[in-house]
Amino acid sequence: MTETATRRPRRPLLPTLGDGTGPVLAVLAVVLVALAFVGPAYSEPAGYLALLKRAAPLMILALGQYFVIVSGGFDLSVGSLVTAEVVIAARLLDGDEAATAWVIPLLLVLGALVGLVNGLVTTRLLVPSFIVTLGMLLVLDGAVFLWTGGAPQGALSEAFRVVGREGFEMPLLGQVPWSVLLLAVLVVAAVVFLRGGTGRLLVAVGDNETAVRLGGGGVEGLRTLAFVLSGISAAIAAILLGGFAGVSAQVGDGLEFQVITAVVLGGVVLGGGRGSVVAAVAGALTLEALFSLLNLLGVSGGLESAVQGVIIIAAVAYAAVGRSKFRTRRTA
């Protein structure tokens, strides 16, 4: 056997258009062009940078949600976790700049712990992730309400808010938000992770759990890892949202449905096994850009929920048809 025949093909670091990224990028391009025609602010790079700044928290949430969905689960707790993290940060900081250095790591640990609980209950007690994370959503919402009475106390420090609302100067582009730089770093890290052995196994769990088990892969550990990554992404999104929007007991309301919509808009198949992390992030940006376009056109905000509902129903139907065709080919 020749050296050429035995050499393993190298995987490209960046995804190709054949992995499902192409369609969502095409939709995103159309929406961005429409924004340039409708909104005067989008005639310059600053308008699109502002869009990225607004979308960065949702895009980071999409990173975490991607890992959960592609491994075959759901995480409905991320919105309430974002709210809890912002409220806790304000209470612990109370405007103290020196406390920022330990509060931010604490928030990341808290996000990881919530994800760990979701993962362990799902994998060890065999409770469906939809039910587990819905329960966690209610627990966190109730805890925040009991602690704050609906009115958060304390204040975020200026150092805490820097990443969410400030940036750095670049020639031609002007001020580039720190949140956009952080987003870029996280996306690259996620792509590199998915090119490694653990990342490929995580995707394989959603596609064929039995094959992973027979191959010696730890299915429970991989799925738990996905929830932990989702919890950490929610903590990072909370830090950005706190910096950008300030303290509110409703800051994370509805984010769990927005991020699921964004991920499926990016072509990630519900039920797991297929989808690109870059497409999931692009889906989040597309959703934010679409909402901005509707707002500029004067369309009622209530249509946003309708759009999300249509996307989710269409994604579920598409996944069901795909599974049906797969079963038909196997039995033929």
Tab-separated table of C-alpha atoms in Angstrom:
chain	number	residue	atom	x	y	z
A	1	MET	CA	0.000	0.000	0.000
A	2	THR	CA	1.459	3.352	-1.006
A	3	GLU	CA	2.122	6.284	1.308
A	4	THR	CA	-0.502	8.305	-0.544
A	5	ALA	CA	-3.154	5.668	0.021
A	6	THR	CA	-2.456	5.363	3.736
A	7	ARG	CA	-2.242	9.064	4.446
A	8	ARG	CA	-5.297	10.371	6.282
A	9	PRO	CA	-7.004	13.354	4.668
A	10	ARG	CA	-6.471	16.602	6.547
A	11	ARG	CA	-9.535	18.357	7.839
A	12	PRO	CA	-9.761	22.035	6.945
A	13	LEU	CA	-9.674	24.325	9.976
A	14	LEU	CA	-12.530	26.457	8.698
A	15	PRO	CA	-15.881	25.028	7.589
A	16	THR	CA	-16.810	24.808	3.934
A	17	LEU	CA	-20.090	25.812	2.297
A	18	GLY	CA	-20.939	22.144	1.911
A	19	ASP	CA	-21.486	21.680	5.651
A	20	GLY	CA	-24.729	23.665	5.655
A	21	THR	CA	-23.144	27.077	6.218
A	22	GLY	CA	-23.890	28.327	2.694
A	23	PRO	CA	-27.684	28.833	2.948
A	24	VAL	CA	-27.624	30.835	6.183
A	25	LEU	CA	-24.748	32.983	4.907
A	26	ALA	CA	-26.771	33.711	1.771
A	27	VAL	CA	-29.784	34.750	3.856
A	28	LEU	CA	-27.544	36.853	6.091
A	29	ALA	CA	-26.060	38.628	3.077
A	30	VAL	CA	-29.534	39.476	1.741
A	31	VAL	CA	-30.656	40.869	5.111
A	32	LEU	CA	-27.479	42.931	5.521
A	33	VAL	CA	-27.889	44.420	2.035
A	34	ALA	CA	-31.530	45.233	2.839
A	35	LEU	CA	-30.375	46.992	6.013
A	36	ALA	CA	-28.012	49.152	3.949
A	37	PHE	CA	-30.953	50.329	1.807
A	38	VAL	CA	-33.419	50.857	4.663
A	39	GLY	CA	-31.229	52.225	7.479
A	40	PRO	CA	-28.922	55.224	6.899
A	41	ALA	CA	-26.761	54.075	9.830
A	42	TYR	CA	-25.750	50.997	7.829
A	43	SER	CA	-24.114	53.017	5.084
A	44	GLU	CA	-20.895	52.948	7.141
A	45	PRO	CA	-18.987	50.148	8.924
A	46	ALA	CA	-19.975	51.627	12.297
A	47	GLY	CA	-23.591	50.562	11.720
A	48	TYR	CA	-22.645	46.930	11.168
A	49	LEU	CA	-20.241	46.970	14.116
A	50	ALA	CA	-23.101	48.225	16.277
A	51	LEU	CA	-25.222	45.336	14.972
A	52	LEU	CA	-22.470	42.871	15.891
A	53	LYS	CA	-22.240	44.445	19.336
A	54	ARG	CA	-25.976	43.929	19.909
A	55	ALA	CA	-25.881	40.412	18.491
A	56	ALA	CA	-22.714	39.237	20.294
A	57	PRO	CA	-24.501	37.911	23.436
A	58	LEU	CA	-26.995	35.916	21.343
A	59	MET	CA	-24.197	34.622	19.095
A	60	ILE	CA	-22.204	33.451	22.126
A	61	LEU	CA	-25.322	31.770	23.523
A	62	ALA	CA	-25.693	30.071	20.131
A	63	LEU	CA	-22.211	28.601	20.532
A	64	GLY	CA	-23.224	26.889	23.763
A	65	GLN	CA	-26.650	25.867	22.523
A	66	TYR	CA	-25.043	24.346	19.426
A	67	PHE	CA	-23.071	21.878	21.552
A	68	VAL	CA	-26.227	20.796	23.383
A	69	ILE	CA	-28.456	20.465	20.309
A	70	VAL	CA	-25.854	18.741	18.133
A	71	SER	CA	-25.361	16.154	20.900
A	72	GLY	CA	-29.103	15.468	20.962
A	73	GLY	CA	-30.459	17.719	23.726
A	74	PHE	CA	-31.999	21.104	24.546
A	75	ASP	CA	-31.069	23.795	27.050
A	76	LEU	CA	-34.021	25.984	27.971
A	77	SER	CA	-32.360	27.391	31.089
A	78	VAL	CA	-29.942	29.832	29.416
A	79	GLY	CA	-32.268	32.863	29.497
A	80	SER	CA	-32.997	32.576	33.198
A	81	LEU	CA	-29.317	31.841	33.874
A	82	VAL	CA	-28.349	35.079	32.109
A	83	THR	CA	-30.792	37.015	34.301
A	84	ALA	CA	-29.551	35.324	37.480
A	85	GLU	CA	-25.923	36.039	36.591
A	86	VAL	CA	-26.550	39.760	35.979
A	87	VAL	CA	-28.573	40.126	39.183
A	88	ILE	CA	-25.963	38.258	41.248
A	89	ALA	CA	-23.135	40.327	39.738
A	90	ALA	CA	-24.877	43.601	40.619
A	91	ARG	CA	-25.540	42.456	44.180
A	92	LEU	CA	-21.986	41.232	44.758
A	93	LEU	CA	-20.262	44.167	43.086
A	94	ASP	CA	-22.459	47.026	44.307
A	95	GLY	CA	-20.239	49.363	42.321
A	96	ASP	CA	-16.972	48.101	43.849
A	97	GLU	CA	-14.292	48.153	41.147
A	98	ALA	CA	-11.909	45.938	43.131
A	99	ALA	CA	-14.496	43.136	43.372
A	100	THR	CA	-14.660	42.763	39.564
A	101	ALA	CA	-11.543	40.567	39.531
A	102	TRP	CA	-13.222	37.785	41.530
A	103	VAL	CA	-16.880	38.281	40.563
A	104	ILE	CA	-16.315	37.519	36.864
A	105	PRO	CA	-14.594	34.150	37.529
A	106	LEU	CA	-17.336	33.359	40.046
A	107	LEU	CA	-19.998	33.950	37.378
A	108	LEU	CA	-18.209	31.605	34.981
A	109	VAL	CA	-18.013	28.919	37.684
A	110	LEU	CA	-21.708	29.401	38.493
A	111	GLY	CA	-22.609	28.980	34.815
A	112	ALA	CA	-20.536	25.810	34.620
A	113	LEU	CA	-22.189	24.426	37.783
A	114	VAL	CA	-25.703	25.023	36.430
A	115	GLY	CA	-24.683	23.284	33.212
A	116	LEU	CA	-23.167	20.425	35.210
A	117	VAL	CA	-26.415	19.909	37.153
A	118	ASN	CA	-28.420	19.952	33.914
A	119	GLY	CA	-26.041	17.438	32.354
A	120	LEU	CA	-25.881	15.059	35.310
A	121	VAL	CA	-29.645	14.946	35.825
A	122	THR	CA	-30.158	14.392	32.091
A	123	THR	CA	-27.533	11.672	31.664
A	124	ARG	CA	-27.487	9.913	35.042
A	125	LEU	CA	-31.183	10.045	35.955
A	126	LEU	CA	-32.266	9.724	32.295
A	127	VAL	CA	-34.663	12.657	32.492
A	128	PRO	CA	-35.243	14.314	29.086
A	129	SER	CA	-33.157	17.475	28.742
A	130	PHE	CA	-36.238	19.459	27.755
A	131	ILE	CA	-37.820	18.732	31.163
A	132	VAL	CA	-34.598	19.165	33.144
A	133	THR	CA	-33.722	22.554	31.690
A	134	LEU	CA	-37.330	23.742	31.832
A	135	GLY	CA	-37.256	22.925	35.538
A	136	MET	CA	-33.945	24.763	35.936
A	137	LEU	CA	-35.471	27.767	34.160
A	138	LEU	CA	-38.281	27.860	36.731
A	139	VAL	CA	-35.886	27.357	39.653
A	140	LEU	CA	-33.644	30.223	38.566
A	141	ASP	CA	-36.573	32.533	37.795
A	142	GLY	CA	-38.087	31.831	41.198
A	143	ALA	CA	-34.771	32.305	42.987
A	144	VAL	CA	-34.165	35.655	41.281
A	145	PHE	CA	-37.659	36.881	42.151
A	146	LEU	CA	-37.370	35.804	45.795
A	147	TRP	CA	-33.973	37.438	46.121
A	148	THR	CA	-34.858	40.721	44.415
A	149	GLY	CA	-38.619	41.043	44.788
A	150	GLY	CA	-38.625	42.031	41.118
A	151	ALA	CA	-36.275	44.986	41.712
A	152	PRO	CA	-32.546	44.079	41.511
A	153	GLN	CA	-30.276	45.716	44.070
A	154	GLY	CA	-26.697	46.891	43.739
A	155	ALA	CA	-24.817	48.174	40.710
A	156	LEU	CA	-22.295	46.907	38.199
A	157	SER	CA	-18.802	48.352	38.360
A	158	GLU	CA	-17.334	50.303	35.456
A	159	ALA	CA	-14.631	47.650	35.008
A	160	PHE	CA	-17.325	44.962	34.687
A	161	ARG	CA	-19.103	46.925	31.960
A	162	VAL	CA	-16.044	47.650	29.803
A	163	VAL	CA	-16.233	44.510	27.650
A	164	GLY	CA	-19.949	44.897	27.012
A	165	ARG	CA	-20.083	48.548	26.017
A	166	GLU	CA	-16.634	49.814	25.021
A	167	GLY	CA	-14.100	49.026	22.300
A	168	PHE	CA	-10.787	49.881	20.675
A	169	GLU	CA	-9.939	52.044	17.679
A	170	MET	CA	-8.993	50.564	14.315
A	171	PRO	CA	-8.137	52.389	11.074
A	172	LEU	CA	-11.056	52.659	8.609
A	173	LEU	CA	-13.431	50.756	10.922
A	174	GLY	CA	-13.426	53.186	13.832
A	175	GLN	CA	-14.258	51.787	17.258
A	176	VAL	CA	-14.451	47.984	17.288
A	177	PRO	CA	-16.362	46.658	20.340
A	178	TRP	CA	-14.453	44.397	22.718
A	179	SER	CA	-17.445	42.067	22.595
A	180	VAL	CA	-16.857	41.494	18.869
A	181	LEU	CA	-13.208	40.581	19.510
A	182	LEU	CA	-14.260	38.213	22.313
A	183	LEU	CA	-16.859	36.647	20.007
A	184	ALA	CA	-14.247	36.050	17.301
A	185	VAL	CA	-11.903	34.354	19.786
A	186	LEU	CA	-14.683	32.075	21.065
A	187	VAL	CA	-15.795	31.089	17.553
A	188	VAL	CA	-12.236	30.151	16.570
A	189	ALA	CA	-11.840	28.193	19.818
A	190	ALA	CA	-15.112	26.321	19.138
A	191	VAL	CA	-14.056	25.449	15.574
A	192	VAL	CA	-10.684	24.158	16.773
A	193	PHE	CA	-12.369	22.140	19.538
A	194	LEU	CA	-14.767	20.515	17.076
A	195	ARG	CA	-11.863	19.524	14.820
A	196	GLY	CA	-10.349	17.565	17.712
A	197	GLY	CA	-11.249	14.088	18.881
A	198	THR	CA	-13.550	15.164	21.728
A	199	GLY	CA	-15.420	17.594	19.498
A	200	ARG	CA	-15.998	15.005	16.778
A	201	LEU	CA	-17.231	12.506	19.359
A	202	LEU	CA	-19.621	15.115	20.746
A	203	VAL	CA	-21.210	15.539	17.321
A	204	ALA	CA	-21.211	11.771	16.772
A	205	VAL	CA	-23.222	11.259	19.990
A	206	GLY	CA	-26.148	13.106	18.443
A	207	ASP	CA	-25.842	11.176	15.183
A	208	ASN	CA	-25.353	7.636	16.500
A	209	GLU	CA	-25.118	7.173	20.252
A	210	THR	CA	-24.808	3.379	19.962
A	211	ALA	CA	-21.792	3.602	17.672
A	212	VAL	CA	-20.044	5.945	20.096
A	213	ARG	CA	-20.705	3.552	22.982
A	214	LEU	CA	-19.408	0.588	21.008
A	215	GLY	CA	-16.330	2.601	20.138
A	216	GLY	CA	-15.603	3.201	23.818
A	217	GLY	CA	-16.777	6.828	23.934
A	218	GLY	CA	-18.241	8.176	27.159
A	219	VAL	CA	-21.682	9.295	25.979
A	220	GLU	CA	-22.799	10.592	29.383
A	221	GLY	CA	-19.600	12.572	29.880
A	222	LEU	CA	-19.803	14.109	26.414
A	223	ARG	CA	-23.399	15.208	26.834
A	224	THR	CA	-22.643	16.616	30.282
A	225	LEU	CA	-19.730	18.547	28.766
A	226	ALA	CA	-22.136	20.054	26.220
A	227	PHE	CA	-24.360	21.401	29.019
A	228	VAL	CA	-21.349	22.767	30.893
A	229	LEU	CA	-20.212	24.629	27.768
A	230	SER	CA	-23.737	25.998	27.365
A	231	GLY	CA	-23.725	27.240	30.969
A	232	ILE	CA	-20.361	28.964	30.508
A	233	SER	CA	-21.565	30.614	27.305
A	234	ALA	CA	-24.609	31.928	29.190
A	235	ALA	CA	-22.303	33.404	31.840
A	236	ILE	CA	-20.214	35.169	29.183
A	237	ALA	CA	-23.366	36.451	27.475
A	238	ALA	CA	-24.584	37.765	30.840
A	239	ILE	CA	-21.349	39.711	31.320
A	240	LEU	CA	-21.769	41.317	27.895
A	241	LEU	CA	-25.471	42.056	28.392
A	242	GLY	CA	-24.827	43.525	31.832
A	243	GLY	CA	-22.227	45.831	30.352
A	244	PHE	CA	-24.377	46.797	27.383
A	245	ALA	CA	-27.860	47.048	28.916
A	246	GLY	CA	-27.274	47.339	32.669
A	247	VAL	CA	-29.087	45.541	35.473
A	248	SER	CA	-32.608	44.217	34.978
A	249	ALA	CA	-34.655	41.313	36.307
A	250	GLN	CA	-35.867	40.726	32.722
A	251	VAL	CA	-32.551	40.940	30.878
A	252	GLY	CA	-32.618	37.280	29.827
A	253	ASP	CA	-36.352	36.891	29.169
A	254	GLY	CA	-37.014	34.979	25.965
A	255	LEU	CA	-33.342	34.374	25.141
A	256	GLU	CA	-33.783	30.604	25.395
A	257	PHE	CA	-36.254	30.618	22.501
A	258	GLN	CA	-34.276	33.157	20.490
A	259	VAL	CA	-31.117	31.097	20.687
A	260	ILE	CA	-32.846	27.846	19.707
A	261	THR	CA	-34.402	29.694	16.771
A	262	ALA	CA	-30.998	31.061	15.808
A	263	VAL	CA	-29.325	27.650	15.924
A	264	VAL	CA	-31.959	25.926	13.804
A	265	LEU	CA	-31.957	28.888	11.412
A	266	GLY	CA	-28.272	28.090	10.992
A	267	GLY	CA	-29.192	24.614	9.778
A	268	VAL	CA	-28.365	22.634	12.923
A	269	VAL	CA	-30.698	19.635	12.916
A	270	LEU	CA	-32.878	19.179	15.984
A	271	GLY	CA	-32.158	15.755	17.404
A	272	GLY	CA	-28.427	16.130	16.881
A	273	GLY	CA	-25.640	14.842	14.703
A	274	ARG	CA	-25.573	17.457	11.964
A	275	GLY	CA	-24.782	21.142	11.743
A	276	SER	CA	-21.950	23.653	11.725
A	277	VAL	CA	-21.012	25.804	14.701
A	278	VAL	CA	-20.187	28.696	12.345
A	279	ALA	CA	-23.645	28.355	10.768
A	280	ALA	CA	-25.236	28.403	14.234
A	281	VAL	CA	-23.469	31.676	15.062
A	282	ALA	CA	-24.387	33.075	11.639
A	283	GLY	CA	-27.996	32.107	12.356
A	284	ALA	CA	-27.921	34.228	15.517
A	285	LEU	CA	-26.550	37.212	13.612
A	286	THR	CA	-29.148	36.694	10.873
A	287	LEU	CA	-31.950	36.660	13.428
A	288	GLU	CA	-30.711	39.866	15.082
A	289	ALA	CA	-30.278	41.537	11.681
A	290	LEU	CA	-33.766	40.433	10.639
A	291	PHE	CA	-35.299	41.907	13.791
A	292	SER	CA	-33.398	45.154	13.174
A	293	LEU	CA	-34.722	45.254	9.610
A	294	LEU	CA	-38.302	44.672	10.758
A	295	ASN	CA	-37.909	47.440	13.328
A	296	LEU	CA	-36.636	49.876	10.701
A	297	LEU	CA	-39.577	48.964	8.466
A	298	GLY	CA	-41.960	49.790	11.314
A	299	VAL	CA	-43.266	46.238	11.621
A	300	SER	CA	-44.886	45.364	14.952
A	301	GLY	CA	-42.558	43.794	17.506
A	302	GLY	CA	-45.093	41.015	18.017
A	303	LEU	CA	-44.088	39.646	14.621
A	304	GLU	CA	-40.710	38.655	16.078
A	305	SER	CA	-42.306	35.873	18.124
A	306	ALA	CA	-44.265	34.724	15.075
A	307	VAL	CA	-41.069	34.573	12.999
A	308	GLN	CA	-39.315	32.536	15.704
A	309	GLY	CA	-42.281	30.153	15.908
A	310	VAL	CA	-42.360	29.591	12.152
A	311	ILE	CA	-38.604	28.884	12.060
A	312	ILE	CA	-38.797	26.371	14.923
A	313	ILE	CA	-41.823	24.543	13.464
A	314	ALA	CA	-40.171	24.401	10.040
A	315	ALA	CA	-36.948	23.055	11.602
A	316	VAL	CA	-38.799	20.336	13.527
A	317	ALA	CA	-40.706	19.337	10.391
A	318	TYR	CA	-37.496	19.247	8.355
A	319	ALA	CA	-35.765	17.072	10.955
A	320	ALA	CA	-38.746	14.696	11.066
A	321	VAL	CA	-38.777	14.340	7.270
A	322	GLY	CA	-35.025	13.735	7.248
A	323	ARG	CA	-35.295	10.975	9.868
A	324	SER	CA	-38.186	9.384	7.951
A	325	LYS	CA	-36.163	9.295	4.710
A	326	PHE	CA	-33.187	7.835	6.583
A	327	ARG	CA	-35.313	5.019	8.031
A	328	THR	CA	-36.786	4.328	4.566
A	329	ARG	CA	-33.315	3.970	3.028
A	330	ARG	CA	-32.207	1.627	5.823
A	331	THR	CA	-35.239	-0.669	5.447
A	332	ALA	CA	-35.176	-0.638	1.630
